[in-house]
Amino acid sequence: MPNPTPVTPDAPALIGVPLLTQQWLDLAFIHWAVEPAVVAGLLPRGTVPDTHDGLTYVGLVAFRMHRVGWLGLPGVPYLGTFPETNVRLYSVDAHGRRGVVFRSMDASRLIPVVMGRLGFRLPYLWSRMSVRRAGDTVTYTSSRRWPGPRGARSLLTVRTGERIGEPTGLEHFLTARWGMHNAFFGGPEPLAYLPNHHPRWPLYRAELLTCEQDLVTAAGLPAPADAPVSVLYSPGGPVRLGRPARPAGIPTP
């Protein structure tokens, strides 16, 4: 693999005509450090674990998806608005593009789950979910319905703290991710890269008050043995997703 592109706090390129628009709100970023060999076999062919100071990370990211829209059209208020909780890994491809790889994507709307699975080959899963705020705490719940493992669940509560003026290098590494790697297409070279663009997340320190979950193990990863190394909160903002690019970096027609 060539050297990865630098980690940048701002998106490297604008997305003129987005494939999807949406808002990601009330984000909790919870991360555990792992050795790269632990996750290497779970990444798509053509990628390797992306590392920071020799370690890679398993992320549990809970948030509210708000008003998903297609091709610049106005976002949908009901079907496009729902809680979501992802288990994600960190990847880099042969072009040096840094991204994330989703191992699971629990969401509470069945139609978007089916569209995500069939249209994008993403690991969406239908779950009962909620996001509730009380003062400076936010609680995220999830219980899986389909396709399974049925009953995989999470209960996460974070208390937000002070605003971060300048994130650390690790905090940029974990949150300033400008694309995803996934097998969007069939054939012998299925890997593709879907870019995203959003303003810098306003980040806050956060305390993890409750973490009862088995989503990480349900995603094929070892259960975390220690406390997370990073817990962050962001109120979120608007996001634009571009068209997937095939391995050569050429967008699909």
PDB file of C-alpha atoms in Angstrom, residues 82-246:
ATOM      1  CA  PHE A  82     -34.341   7.767  12.182  1.00  0.00           C
ATOM      2  CA  PRO A  83     -31.783   6.750  14.831  1.00  0.00           C
ATOM      3  CA  GLU A  84     -28.725   4.816  13.670  1.00  0.00           C
ATOM      4  CA  THR A  85     -25.824   3.078  15.416  1.00  0.00           C
ATOM      5  CA  ASN A  86     -22.771   1.879  13.493  1.00  0.00           C
ATOM      6  CA  VAL A  87     -19.835  -0.380  14.223  1.00  0.00           C
ATOM      7  CA  ARG A  88     -17.007   0.801  12.018  1.00  0.00           C
ATOM      8  CA  LEU A  89     -13.338   0.168  11.266  1.00  0.00           C
ATOM      9  CA  TYR A  90     -10.664   2.393   9.706  1.00  0.00           C
ATOM     10  CA  SER A  91      -9.218   1.619   6.294  1.00  0.00           C
ATOM     11  CA  VAL A  92      -6.829   2.831   3.619  1.00  0.00           C
ATOM     12  CA  ASP A  93      -6.705   1.654   0.001  1.00  0.00           C
ATOM     13  CA  ALA A  94      -4.062   1.352  -2.713  1.00  0.00           C
ATOM     14  CA  HIS A  95      -4.653   4.991  -3.730  1.00  0.00           C
ATOM     15  CA  GLY A  96      -3.913   6.158  -0.189  1.00  0.00           C
ATOM     16  CA  ARG A  97      -7.541   7.127   0.402  1.00  0.00           C
ATOM     17  CA  ARG A  98      -8.465   6.912   4.068  1.00  0.00           C
ATOM     18  CA  GLY A  99     -11.982   5.759   4.877  1.00  0.00           C
ATOM     19  CA  VAL A 100     -14.218   3.745   7.127  1.00  0.00           C
ATOM     20  CA  VAL A 101     -15.606   0.247   6.720  1.00  0.00           C
ATOM     21  CA  PHE A 102     -18.981  -0.428   8.296  1.00  0.00           C
ATOM     22  CA  ARG A 103     -19.352  -3.809   9.986  1.00  0.00           C
ATOM     23  CA  SER A 104     -22.950  -3.126  11.024  1.00  0.00           C
ATOM     24  CA  MET A 105     -25.447  -0.280  10.634  1.00  0.00           C
ATOM     25  CA  ASP A 106     -28.504  -0.572  12.890  1.00  0.00           C
ATOM     26  CA  ALA A 107     -31.390   1.711  11.876  1.00  0.00           C
ATOM     27  CA  SER A 108     -35.037   1.969  12.903  1.00  0.00           C
ATOM     28  CA  ARG A 109     -36.731   2.425   9.488  1.00  0.00           C
ATOM     29  CA  LEU A 110     -37.263  -0.780   7.504  1.00  0.00           C
ATOM     30  CA  ILE A 111     -37.495   0.782   4.031  1.00  0.00           C
ATOM     31  CA  PRO A 112     -34.117   2.617   4.277  1.00  0.00           C
ATOM     32  CA  VAL A 113     -32.603  -0.600   5.677  1.00  0.00           C
ATOM     33  CA  VAL A 114     -33.788  -2.610   2.668  1.00  0.00           C
ATOM     34  CA  MET A 115     -32.668   0.116   0.231  1.00  0.00           C
ATOM     35  CA  GLY A 116     -29.245   0.323   1.866  1.00  0.00           C
ATOM     36  CA  ARG A 117     -28.781  -3.441   1.724  1.00  0.00           C
ATOM     37  CA  LEU A 118     -30.000  -3.914  -1.851  1.00  0.00           C
ATOM     38  CA  GLY A 119     -28.883  -0.650  -3.452  1.00  0.00           C
ATOM     39  CA  PHE A 120     -25.512  -0.125  -1.756  1.00  0.00           C
ATOM     40  CA  ARG A 121     -24.689  -3.571  -0.326  1.00  0.00           C
ATOM     41  CA  LEU A 122     -24.246  -1.966   3.081  1.00  0.00           C
ATOM     42  CA  PRO A 123     -24.728  -4.003   6.294  1.00  0.00           C
ATOM     43  CA  TYR A 124     -27.933  -2.238   7.379  1.00  0.00           C
ATOM     44  CA  LEU A 125     -30.013  -3.972  10.060  1.00  0.00           C
ATOM     45  CA  TRP A 126     -33.531  -3.185  11.228  1.00  0.00           C
ATOM     46  CA  SER A 127     -33.736  -2.414  14.950  1.00  0.00           C
ATOM     47  CA  ARG A 128     -35.949  -0.850  17.586  1.00  0.00           C
ATOM     48  CA  MET A 129     -34.117   2.352  18.517  1.00  0.00           C
ATOM     49  CA  SER A 130     -34.404   5.640  20.344  1.00  0.00           C
ATOM     50  CA  VAL A 131     -32.323   8.730  21.085  1.00  0.00           C
ATOM     51  CA  ARG A 132     -33.320  10.712  24.160  1.00  0.00           C
ATOM     52  CA  ARG A 133     -31.763  13.879  25.582  1.00  0.00           C
ATOM     53  CA  ALA A 134     -32.098  14.994  29.218  1.00  0.00           C
ATOM     54  CA  GLY A 135     -30.079  18.084  30.060  1.00  0.00           C
ATOM     55  CA  ASP A 136     -26.443  17.357  29.259  1.00  0.00           C
ATOM     56  CA  THR A 137     -26.940  13.598  28.777  1.00  0.00           C
ATOM     57  CA  VAL A 138     -27.985  11.674  25.662  1.00  0.00           C
ATOM     58  CA  THR A 139     -29.140   8.042  25.757  1.00  0.00           C
ATOM     59  CA  TYR A 140     -29.127   5.785  22.707  1.00  0.00           C
ATOM     60  CA  THR A 141     -30.927   2.421  22.709  1.00  0.00           C
ATOM     61  CA  SER A 142     -31.006  -0.294  20.084  1.00  0.00           C
ATOM     62  CA  SER A 143     -32.438  -3.822  19.877  1.00  0.00           C
ATOM     63  CA  ARG A 144     -32.044  -5.720  16.613  1.00  0.00           C
ATOM     64  CA  ARG A 145     -35.029  -7.157  14.764  1.00  0.00           C
ATOM     65  CA  TRP A 146     -33.827  -8.301  11.320  1.00  0.00           C
ATOM     66  CA  PRO A 147     -31.883  -9.968   9.851  1.00  0.00           C
ATOM     67  CA  GLY A 148     -29.866 -10.794  12.958  1.00  0.00           C
ATOM     68  CA  PRO A 149     -28.387 -11.830  15.195  1.00  0.00           C
ATOM     69  CA  ARG A 150     -31.834 -11.004  16.537  1.00  0.00           C
ATOM     70  CA  GLY A 151     -31.732  -9.257  19.903  1.00  0.00           C
ATOM     71  CA  ALA A 152     -28.232  -7.784  19.539  1.00  0.00           C
ATOM     72  CA  ARG A 153     -28.539  -4.586  21.544  1.00  0.00           C
ATOM     73  CA  SER A 154     -26.938  -1.490  22.942  1.00  0.00           C
ATOM     74  CA  LEU A 155     -27.650   0.984  25.723  1.00  0.00           C
ATOM     75  CA  LEU A 156     -25.330   3.989  25.627  1.00  0.00           C
ATOM     76  CA  THR A 157     -25.500   7.154  27.725  1.00  0.00           C
ATOM     77  CA  VAL A 158     -23.018  10.001  27.373  1.00  0.00           C
ATOM     78  CA  ARG A 159     -22.712  13.225  29.326  1.00  0.00           C
ATOM     79  CA  THR A 160     -21.355  16.101  27.289  1.00  0.00           C
ATOM     80  CA  GLY A 161     -18.576  18.260  28.662  1.00  0.00           C
ATOM     81  CA  GLU A 162     -16.517  21.174  27.400  1.00  0.00           C
ATOM     82  CA  ARG A 163     -16.168  22.188  23.756  1.00  0.00           C
ATOM     83  CA  ILE A 164     -12.866  21.120  22.194  1.00  0.00           C
ATOM     84  CA  GLY A 165     -11.052  24.108  20.739  1.00  0.00           C
ATOM     85  CA  GLU A 166      -8.445  22.154  18.758  1.00  0.00           C
ATOM     86  CA  PRO A 167      -8.898  18.378  18.482  1.00  0.00           C
ATOM     87  CA  THR A 168      -5.864  16.166  18.940  1.00  0.00           C
ATOM     88  CA  GLY A 169      -4.342  14.230  16.077  1.00  0.00           C
ATOM     89  CA  LEU A 170      -6.181  11.101  17.218  1.00  0.00           C
ATOM     90  CA  GLU A 171      -9.497  12.963  17.449  1.00  0.00           C
ATOM     91  CA  HIS A 172      -9.077  14.215  13.887  1.00  0.00           C
ATOM     92  CA  PHE A 173      -8.124  10.686  12.778  1.00  0.00           C
ATOM     93  CA  LEU A 174     -11.300   9.222  14.291  1.00  0.00           C
ATOM     94  CA  THR A 175     -13.810  11.864  13.194  1.00  0.00           C
ATOM     95  CA  ALA A 176     -12.469  13.566  10.038  1.00  0.00           C
ATOM     96  CA  ARG A 177     -13.143  10.662   7.668  1.00  0.00           C
ATOM     97  CA  TRP A 178     -13.998  11.671   4.120  1.00  0.00           C
ATOM     98  CA  GLY A 179     -15.239   8.448   2.587  1.00  0.00           C
ATOM     99  CA  MET A 180     -16.182   4.799   3.021  1.00  0.00           C
ATOM    100  CA  HIS A 181     -14.826   1.635   1.440  1.00  0.00           C
ATOM    101  CA  ASN A 182     -17.345  -1.002   0.457  1.00  0.00           C
ATOM    102  CA  ALA A 183     -18.030  -3.699  -2.133  1.00  0.00           C
ATOM    103  CA  PHE A 184     -20.660  -1.620  -3.952  1.00  0.00           C
ATOM    104  CA  PHE A 185     -20.136  -3.499  -7.237  1.00  0.00           C
ATOM    105  CA  GLY A 186     -19.778  -7.135  -8.227  1.00  0.00           C
ATOM    106  CA  GLY A 187     -17.026  -8.722 -10.270  1.00  0.00           C
ATOM    107  CA  PRO A 188     -13.390  -9.529  -9.557  1.00  0.00           C
ATOM    108  CA  GLU A 189     -12.554  -6.020  -8.233  1.00  0.00           C
ATOM    109  CA  PRO A 190     -15.562  -5.075  -6.107  1.00  0.00           C
ATOM    110  CA  LEU A 191     -13.931  -2.428  -3.921  1.00  0.00           C
ATOM    111  CA  ALA A 192     -15.204   1.117  -4.329  1.00  0.00           C
ATOM    112  CA  TYR A 193     -14.946   4.374  -2.413  1.00  0.00           C
ATOM    113  CA  LEU A 194     -17.876   6.683  -1.617  1.00  0.00           C
ATOM    114  CA  PRO A 195     -16.759  10.211  -0.635  1.00  0.00           C
ATOM    115  CA  ASN A 196     -18.525  12.513   1.803  1.00  0.00           C
ATOM    116  CA  HIS A 197     -18.347  16.181   2.686  1.00  0.00           C
ATOM    117  CA  HIS A 198     -19.429  18.047   5.798  1.00  0.00           C
ATOM    118  CA  PRO A 199     -18.256  21.025   7.852  1.00  0.00           C
ATOM    119  CA  ARG A 200     -15.921  20.284  10.732  1.00  0.00           C
ATOM    120  CA  TRP A 201     -17.784  18.549  13.506  1.00  0.00           C
ATOM    121  CA  PRO A 202     -18.100  20.744  16.597  1.00  0.00           C
ATOM    122  CA  LEU A 203     -16.622  18.292  19.114  1.00  0.00           C
ATOM    123  CA  TYR A 204     -17.121  18.068  22.867  1.00  0.00           C
ATOM    124  CA  ARG A 205     -15.462  15.962  25.525  1.00  0.00           C
ATOM    125  CA  ALA A 206     -17.893  13.345  26.802  1.00  0.00           C
ATOM    126  CA  GLU A 207     -18.187  10.904  29.683  1.00  0.00           C
ATOM    127  CA  LEU A 208     -19.556   7.450  28.983  1.00  0.00           C
ATOM    128  CA  LEU A 209     -22.044   6.839  31.804  1.00  0.00           C
ATOM    129  CA  THR A 210     -23.542   3.596  30.451  1.00  0.00           C
ATOM    130  CA  CYS A 211     -22.186   1.153  27.884  1.00  0.00           C
ATOM    131  CA  GLU A 212     -24.103  -2.109  27.706  1.00  0.00           C
ATOM    132  CA  GLN A 213     -23.790  -3.520  24.229  1.00  0.00           C
ATOM    133  CA  ASP A 214     -23.018  -6.589  22.178  1.00  0.00           C
ATOM    134  CA  LEU A 215     -23.048  -4.902  18.759  1.00  0.00           C
ATOM    135  CA  VAL A 216     -19.259  -5.094  18.550  1.00  0.00           C
ATOM    136  CA  THR A 217     -19.148  -8.865  19.011  1.00  0.00           C
ATOM    137  CA  ALA A 218     -22.192  -9.305  16.739  1.00  0.00           C
ATOM    138  CA  ALA A 219     -20.125  -7.534  14.056  1.00  0.00           C
ATOM    139  CA  GLY A 220     -17.439 -10.237  14.294  1.00  0.00           C
ATOM    140  CA  LEU A 221     -15.014  -8.371  16.545  1.00  0.00           C
ATOM    141  CA  PRO A 222     -13.614  -9.329  19.945  1.00  0.00           C
ATOM    142  CA  ALA A 223     -15.459  -7.874  22.921  1.00  0.00           C
ATOM    143  CA  PRO A 224     -13.680  -4.756  24.226  1.00  0.00           C
ATOM    144  CA  ALA A 225     -11.537  -5.725  27.206  1.00  0.00           C
ATOM    145  CA  ASP A 226     -10.892  -2.185  28.441  1.00  0.00           C
ATOM    146  CA  ALA A 227     -12.631   1.159  28.669  1.00  0.00           C
ATOM    147  CA  PRO A 228     -12.805   3.204  25.447  1.00  0.00           C
ATOM    148  CA  VAL A 229      -9.760   5.334  24.715  1.00  0.00           C
ATOM    149  CA  SER A 230     -11.901   8.118  23.232  1.00  0.00           C
ATOM    150  CA  VAL A 231     -15.458   9.306  23.925  1.00  0.00           C
ATOM    151  CA  LEU A 232     -16.646  12.379  22.021  1.00  0.00           C
ATOM    152  CA  TYR A 233     -19.958  14.100  21.321  1.00  0.00           C
ATOM    153  CA  SER A 234     -21.028  16.373  18.498  1.00  0.00           C
ATOM    154  CA  PRO A 235     -24.370  18.086  17.851  1.00  0.00           C
ATOM    155  CA  GLY A 236     -23.670  17.255  14.198  1.00  0.00           C
ATOM    156  CA  GLY A 237     -24.423  18.986  10.933  1.00  0.00           C
ATOM    157  CA  PRO A 238     -25.216  18.572   7.216  1.00  0.00           C
ATOM    158  CA  VAL A 239     -23.556  15.843   5.137  1.00  0.00           C
ATOM    159  CA  ARG A 240     -23.284  15.326   1.369  1.00  0.00           C
ATOM    160  CA  LEU A 241     -22.391  11.938  -0.135  1.00  0.00           C
ATOM    161  CA  GLY A 242     -20.883  11.638  -3.603  1.00  0.00           C
ATOM    162  CA  ARG A 243     -21.105   8.826  -6.122  1.00  0.00           C
ATOM    163  CA  PRO A 244     -19.045   5.693  -5.464  1.00  0.00           C
ATOM    164  CA  ALA A 245     -15.726   5.579  -7.317  1.00  0.00           C
ATOM    165  CA  ARG A 246     -14.474   2.297  -8.709  1.00  0.00           C
TER     166      ARG A 246
END
